[in-house]
PDB file of C-alpha atoms in Angstrom:
ATOM      1  CA  UNK A 103       0.000   0.000   0.000  1.00  0.00           C
ATOM      2  CA  UNK A 104       2.815   2.436   0.846  1.00  0.00           C
ATOM      3  CA  UNK A 105       4.551   1.600  -2.439  1.00  0.00           C
ATOM      4  CA  UNK A 106       1.337   2.412  -4.340  1.00  0.00           C
ATOM      5  CA  UNK A 107       0.806   5.613  -2.351  1.00  0.00           C
ATOM      6  CA  UNK A 108       4.357   6.698  -3.150  1.00  0.00           C
ATOM      7  CA  UNK A 109       3.880   6.145  -6.876  1.00  0.00           C
ATOM      8  CA  UNK A 110       0.491   7.866  -6.823  1.00  0.00           C
ATOM      9  CA  UNK A 111       1.798  10.918  -4.960  1.00  0.00           C
ATOM     10  CA  UNK A 112       5.083  11.646  -6.730  1.00  0.00           C
ATOM     11  CA  UNK A 113       5.285   9.246  -9.628  1.00  0.00           C
ATOM     12  CA  UNK A 114       8.316   7.022 -10.084  1.00  0.00           C
ATOM     13  CA  UNK A 115      10.761   9.218  -8.136  1.00  0.00           C
ATOM     14  CA  UNK A 116      10.048   7.420  -4.816  1.00  0.00           C
ATOM     15  CA  UNK A 117      10.749   3.862  -5.956  1.00  0.00           C
ATOM     16  CA  UNK A 118      13.577   5.118  -8.182  1.00  0.00           C
ATOM     17  CA  UNK A 119      15.382   6.897  -5.342  1.00  0.00           C
ATOM     18  CA  UNK A 120      14.548   4.574  -2.454  1.00  0.00           C
ATOM     19  CA  UNK A 121      13.620   1.085  -3.556  1.00  0.00           C
ATOM     20  CA  UNK A 122      16.062   0.602  -6.419  1.00  0.00           C
ATOM     21  CA  UNK A 123      19.148   1.884  -4.533  1.00  0.00           C
ATOM     22  CA  UNK A 124      18.158  -0.096  -1.416  1.00  0.00           C
ATOM     23  CA  UNK A 125      17.836  -3.335  -3.379  1.00  0.00           C
ATOM     24  CA  UNK A 126      21.145  -2.738  -5.171  1.00  0.00           C
ATOM     25  CA  UNK A 127      22.902  -1.892  -1.891  1.00  0.00           C
ATOM     26  CA  UNK A 128      21.367  -4.979  -0.298  1.00  0.00           C
ATOM     27  CA  UNK A 129      22.949  -7.211  -2.930  1.00  0.00           C
ATOM     28  CA  UNK A 130      26.240  -5.319  -3.257  1.00  0.00           C
ATOM     29  CA  UNK A 131      26.911  -5.082   0.485  1.00  0.00           C
ATOM     30  CA  UNK A 132      26.709  -8.807   1.145  1.00  0.00           C
ATOM     31  CA  UNK A 133      24.099  -8.310   3.836  1.00  0.00           C
ATOM     32  CA  UNK A 134      21.814 -10.750   2.028  1.00  0.00           C
ATOM     33  CA  UNK A 135      24.071 -13.587   3.166  1.00  0.00           C
ATOM     34  CA  UNK A 136      23.321 -12.685   6.777  1.00  0.00           C
ATOM     35  CA  UNK A 137      19.563 -12.666   6.279  1.00  0.00           C
ATOM     36  CA  UNK A 138      18.169 -16.120   6.737  1.00  0.00           C
ATOM     37  CA  UNK A 139      16.097 -17.430   3.837  1.00  0.00           C
ATOM     38  CA  UNK A 140      13.275 -18.162   6.253  1.00  0.00           C
ATOM     39  CA  UNK A 141      12.965 -14.437   7.015  1.00  0.00           C
ATOM     40  CA  UNK A 142      12.705 -13.356   3.371  1.00  0.00           C
ATOM     41  CA  UNK A 143       9.615 -14.444   1.514  1.00  0.00           C
ATOM     42  CA  UNK A 144      10.174 -13.567  -2.114  1.00  0.00           C
ATOM     43  CA  UNK A 145       6.599 -14.541  -2.917  1.00  0.00           C
ATOM     44  CA  UNK A 146       5.355 -11.925  -0.457  1.00  0.00           C
ATOM     45  CA  UNK A 147       7.685  -9.269  -1.870  1.00  0.00           C
ATOM     46  CA  UNK A 148       6.649  -9.983  -5.463  1.00  0.00           C
ATOM     47  CA  UNK A 149       2.960 -10.094  -4.494  1.00  0.00           C
ATOM     48  CA  UNK A 150       3.339  -6.758  -2.685  1.00  0.00           C
ATOM     49  CA  UNK A 151       5.019  -5.141  -5.694  1.00  0.00           C
ATOM     50  CA  UNK A 152       2.378  -6.457  -8.095  1.00  0.00           C
ATOM     51  CA  UNK A 153      -0.438  -5.332  -5.806  1.00  0.00           C
ATOM     52  CA  UNK A 154       1.265  -1.931  -5.422  1.00  0.00           C
ATOM     53  CA  UNK A 155       1.560  -1.532  -9.189  1.00  0.00           C
ATOM     54  CA  UNK A 156      -2.104  -2.455  -9.646  1.00  0.00           C
ATOM     55  CA  UNK A 157      -3.195   0.122  -7.061  1.00  0.00           C
ATOM     56  CA  UNK A 158      -0.804   2.719  -8.517  1.00  0.00           C
ATOM     57  CA  UNK A 159      -2.311   2.152 -11.965  1.00  0.00           C
ATOM     58  CA  UNK A 160      -5.691   3.428 -10.761  1.00  0.00           C
ATOM     59  CA  UNK A 161      -4.886   7.083 -11.425  1.00  0.00           C
ATOM     60  CA  UNK A 162      -3.434   6.701 -14.945  1.00  0.00           C
ATOM     61  CA  UNK A 163      -6.323   4.416 -15.883  1.00  0.00           C
ATOM     62  CA  UNK A 164      -8.817   6.918 -14.494  1.00  0.00           C
ATOM     63  CA  UNK A 165      -7.248   9.682 -16.601  1.00  0.00           C
ATOM     64  CA  UNK A 166      -7.215   7.470 -19.670  1.00  0.00           C
ATOM     65  CA  UNK A 167     -10.863   6.466 -19.381  1.00  0.00           C
ATOM     66  CA  UNK A 168     -12.167   9.887 -18.275  1.00  0.00           C
ATOM     67  CA  UNK A 169     -10.414  11.788 -21.075  1.00  0.00           C
ATOM     68  CA  UNK A 170     -10.287  11.015 -24.737  1.00  0.00           C
ATOM     69  CA  UNK A 171      -7.419   8.764 -25.755  1.00  0.00           C
ATOM     70  CA  UNK A 172      -5.646  11.616 -27.558  1.00  0.00           C
ATOM     71  CA  UNK A 173      -5.992  13.969 -24.583  1.00  0.00           C
ATOM     72  CA  UNK A 174      -4.628  11.332 -22.198  1.00  0.00           C
ATOM     73  CA  UNK A 175      -1.636  10.750 -24.496  1.00  0.00           C
ATOM     74  CA  UNK A 176      -1.015  14.505 -24.680  1.00  0.00           C
ATOM     75  CA  UNK A 177      -0.980  14.731 -20.873  1.00  0.00           C
ATOM     76  CA  UNK A 178       1.416  11.779 -20.613  1.00  0.00           C
ATOM     77  CA  UNK A 179       3.740  13.272 -23.242  1.00  0.00           C
ATOM     78  CA  UNK A 180       3.717  16.668 -21.530  1.00  0.00           C
ATOM     79  CA  UNK A 181       4.471  15.172 -18.117  1.00  0.00           C
ATOM     80  CA  UNK A 182       7.209  12.886 -19.426  1.00  0.00           C
ATOM     81  CA  UNK A 183       8.834  15.703 -21.391  1.00  0.00           C
ATOM     82  CA  UNK A 184       9.129  17.696 -18.152  1.00  0.00           C
ATOM     83  CA  UNK A 185      11.756  15.209 -16.962  1.00  0.00           C
ATOM     84  CA  UNK A 186      14.118  16.387 -19.695  1.00  0.00           C
ATOM     85  CA  UNK A 187      13.107  20.017 -20.226  1.00  0.00           C
ATOM     86  CA  UNK A 188      11.889  21.488 -16.917  1.00  0.00           C
ATOM     87  CA  UNK A 189      14.146  22.273 -13.938  1.00  0.00           C
ATOM     88  CA  UNK A 190      17.125  20.710 -15.691  1.00  0.00           C
ATOM     89  CA  UNK A 191      20.275  21.086 -13.618  1.00  0.00           C
ATOM     90  CA  UNK A 192      23.862  19.891 -14.045  1.00  0.00           C
ATOM     91  CA  UNK A 193      25.002  16.452 -12.905  1.00  0.00           C
ATOM     92  CA  UNK A 194      26.740  17.888  -9.815  1.00  0.00           C
ATOM     93  CA  UNK A 195      23.666  19.840  -8.591  1.00  0.00           C
ATOM     94  CA  UNK A 196      23.057  17.583  -5.569  1.00  0.00           C
ATOM     95  CA  UNK A 197      26.660  17.658  -4.434  1.00  0.00           C
ATOM     96  CA  UNK A 198      25.741  20.795  -2.469  1.00  0.00           C
ATOM     97  CA  UNK A 199      23.772  18.508  -0.164  1.00  0.00           C
ATOM     98  CA  UNK A 200      26.115  18.998   2.817  1.00  0.00           C
ATOM     99  CA  UNK A 201      25.455  22.734   2.811  1.00  0.00           C
ATOM    100  CA  UNK A 202      21.713  22.164   2.554  1.00  0.00           C
ATOM    101  CA  UNK A 203      21.561  19.666   5.418  1.00  0.00           C
ATOM    102  CA  UNK A 204      23.100  22.062   7.939  1.00  0.00           C
ATOM    103  CA  UNK A 205      24.423  20.700  11.208  1.00  0.00           C
ATOM    104  CA  UNK A 206      23.597  17.122  10.222  1.00  0.00           C
ATOM    105  CA  UNK A 207      26.302  17.319   7.570  1.00  0.00           C
ATOM    106  CA  UNK A 208      29.004  17.212  10.285  1.00  0.00           C
ATOM    107  CA  UNK A 209      27.676  13.933  11.678  1.00  0.00           C
ATOM    108  CA  UNK A 210      27.079  12.597   8.168  1.00  0.00           C
ATOM    109  CA  UNK A 211      30.622  13.455   7.094  1.00  0.00           C
ATOM    110  CA  UNK A 212      32.064  11.836  10.219  1.00  0.00           C
ATOM    111  CA  UNK A 213      29.975   8.731   9.521  1.00  0.00           C
ATOM    112  CA  UNK A 214      31.196   8.616   5.924  1.00  0.00           C
ATOM    113  CA  UNK A 215      34.814   8.904   7.034  1.00  0.00           C
ATOM    114  CA  UNK A 216      34.306   6.224   9.677  1.00  0.00           C
ATOM    115  CA  UNK A 217      32.666   3.850   7.197  1.00  0.00           C
ATOM    116  CA  UNK A 218      35.303   4.389   4.527  1.00  0.00           C
ATOM    117  CA  UNK A 219      38.108   3.937   7.071  1.00  0.00           C
ATOM    118  CA  UNK A 220      36.586   0.691   8.379  1.00  0.00           C
ATOM    119  CA  UNK A 221      35.996  -0.526   4.820  1.00  0.00           C
ATOM    120  CA  UNK A 222      39.636   0.192   3.952  1.00  0.00           C
ATOM    121  CA  UNK A 223      40.804  -1.773   7.006  1.00  0.00           C
ATOM    122  CA  UNK A 224      38.411  -4.618   6.238  1.00  0.00           C
ATOM    123  CA  UNK A 225      36.583  -4.199   9.540  1.00  0.00           C
ATOM    124  CA  UNK A 226      33.335  -2.708   8.269  1.00  0.00           C
ATOM    125  CA  UNK A 227      30.080  -4.292   9.413  1.00  0.00           C
ATOM    126  CA  UNK A 228      27.838  -5.393   6.580  1.00  0.00           C
ATOM    127  CA  UNK A 229      25.049  -3.185   7.930  1.00  0.00           C
ATOM    128  CA  UNK A 230      27.306  -0.125   7.754  1.00  0.00           C
ATOM    129  CA  UNK A 231      28.406  -1.099   4.249  1.00  0.00           C
ATOM    130  CA  UNK A 232      24.730  -1.431   3.276  1.00  0.00           C
ATOM    131  CA  UNK A 233      23.857   2.049   4.603  1.00  0.00           C
ATOM    132  CA  UNK A 234      26.925   3.629   2.990  1.00  0.00           C
ATOM    133  CA  UNK A 235      26.192   2.061  -0.397  1.00  0.00           C
ATOM    134  CA  UNK A 236      22.507   2.932  -0.126  1.00  0.00           C
ATOM    135  CA  UNK A 237      23.332   6.598   0.589  1.00  0.00           C
ATOM    136  CA  UNK A 238      25.819   6.822  -2.271  1.00  0.00           C
ATOM    137  CA  UNK A 239      23.475   5.053  -4.697  1.00  0.00           C
ATOM    138  CA  UNK A 240      20.601   7.411  -3.823  1.00  0.00           C
ATOM    139  CA  UNK A 241      22.909  10.360  -4.520  1.00  0.00           C
ATOM    140  CA  UNK A 242      24.023   8.777  -7.793  1.00  0.00           C
ATOM    141  CA  UNK A 243      20.487   7.967  -8.966  1.00  0.00           C
ATOM    142  CA  UNK A 244      19.314  11.482  -8.103  1.00  0.00           C
ATOM    143  CA  UNK A 245      22.240  12.986  -9.992  1.00  0.00           C
ATOM    144  CA  UNK A 246      21.660  11.155 -13.274  1.00  0.00           C
ATOM    145  CA  UNK A 247      18.071  12.282 -13.844  1.00  0.00           C
ATOM    146  CA  UNK A 248      17.932  15.606 -15.705  1.00  0.00           C
ATOM    147  CA  UNK A 249      15.152  17.201 -13.619  1.00  0.00           C
ATOM    148  CA  UNK A 250      16.466  18.178 -10.212  1.00  0.00           C
ATOM    149  CA  UNK A 251      14.689  19.829  -7.304  1.00  0.00           C
ATOM    150  CA  UNK A 252      15.898  20.442  -3.770  1.00  0.00           C
ATOM    151  CA  UNK A 253      12.964  18.499  -2.336  1.00  0.00           C
ATOM    152  CA  UNK A 254      14.189  15.389  -4.132  1.00  0.00           C
ATOM    153  CA  UNK A 255      17.017  15.290  -1.569  1.00  0.00           C
ATOM    154  CA  UNK A 256      14.630  13.992   1.100  1.00  0.00           C
ATOM    155  CA  UNK A 257      15.209  10.312   0.179  1.00  0.00           C
ATOM    156  CA  UNK A 258      18.910  10.627   0.975  1.00  0.00           C
ATOM    157  CA  UNK A 259      18.164  11.506   4.595  1.00  0.00           C
ATOM    158  CA  UNK A 260      16.818   8.052   5.466  1.00  0.00           C
ATOM    159  CA  UNK A 261      19.911   5.983   4.619  1.00  0.00           C
ATOM    160  CA  UNK A 262      22.166   8.779   5.906  1.00  0.00           C
ATOM    161  CA  UNK A 263      20.398   8.739   9.286  1.00  0.00           C
ATOM    162  CA  UNK A 264      20.776   4.955   9.426  1.00  0.00           C
ATOM    163  CA  UNK A 265      24.466   5.269   8.529  1.00  0.00           C
ATOM    164  CA  UNK A 266      24.965   7.830  11.301  1.00  0.00           C
ATOM    165  CA  UNK A 267      23.212   5.638  13.858  1.00  0.00           C
ATOM    166  CA  UNK A 268      25.244   2.591  12.807  1.00  0.00           C
ATOM    167  CA  UNK A 269      28.489   4.577  13.004  1.00  0.00           C
ATOM    168  CA  UNK A 270      27.697   5.485  16.599  1.00  0.00           C
ATOM    169  CA  UNK A 271      27.402   1.825  17.612  1.00  0.00           C
TER     170      UNK A 271
END
């Protein structure tokens, strides 16, 4: 339900900046080896995603059936063209994130340094590696889309907060 609500409220930016980087970080960090197979039900995850996509399709289907087919296609084309023509910023636009996050940037920077140092020494916990990769992947995925807005930085705060809390352990 939350997946569907995210797609309905902001379109694909939520799953693109939270779900996709989290799944990639999960597999790249090696944390999946620590999660017992009995705790992960892939059938439940797939069913949840399918159900979420069905619920999220309600709005586009409503637009399609309430408008003429040509009008619905015009709306879709206009909205999709905004991703490449409206609020377009350079690739490095989000690298000003530390200045925008204020005091939290000091703790975030210390957490990054701690995680990188532990990774270099080979002593990093897989949970810390997961949070570090998740944070960096969110920043990467946000940077590659042409349309950039300051409010899109919100998804980076979740993995960064988890990284900070794990660094304090």
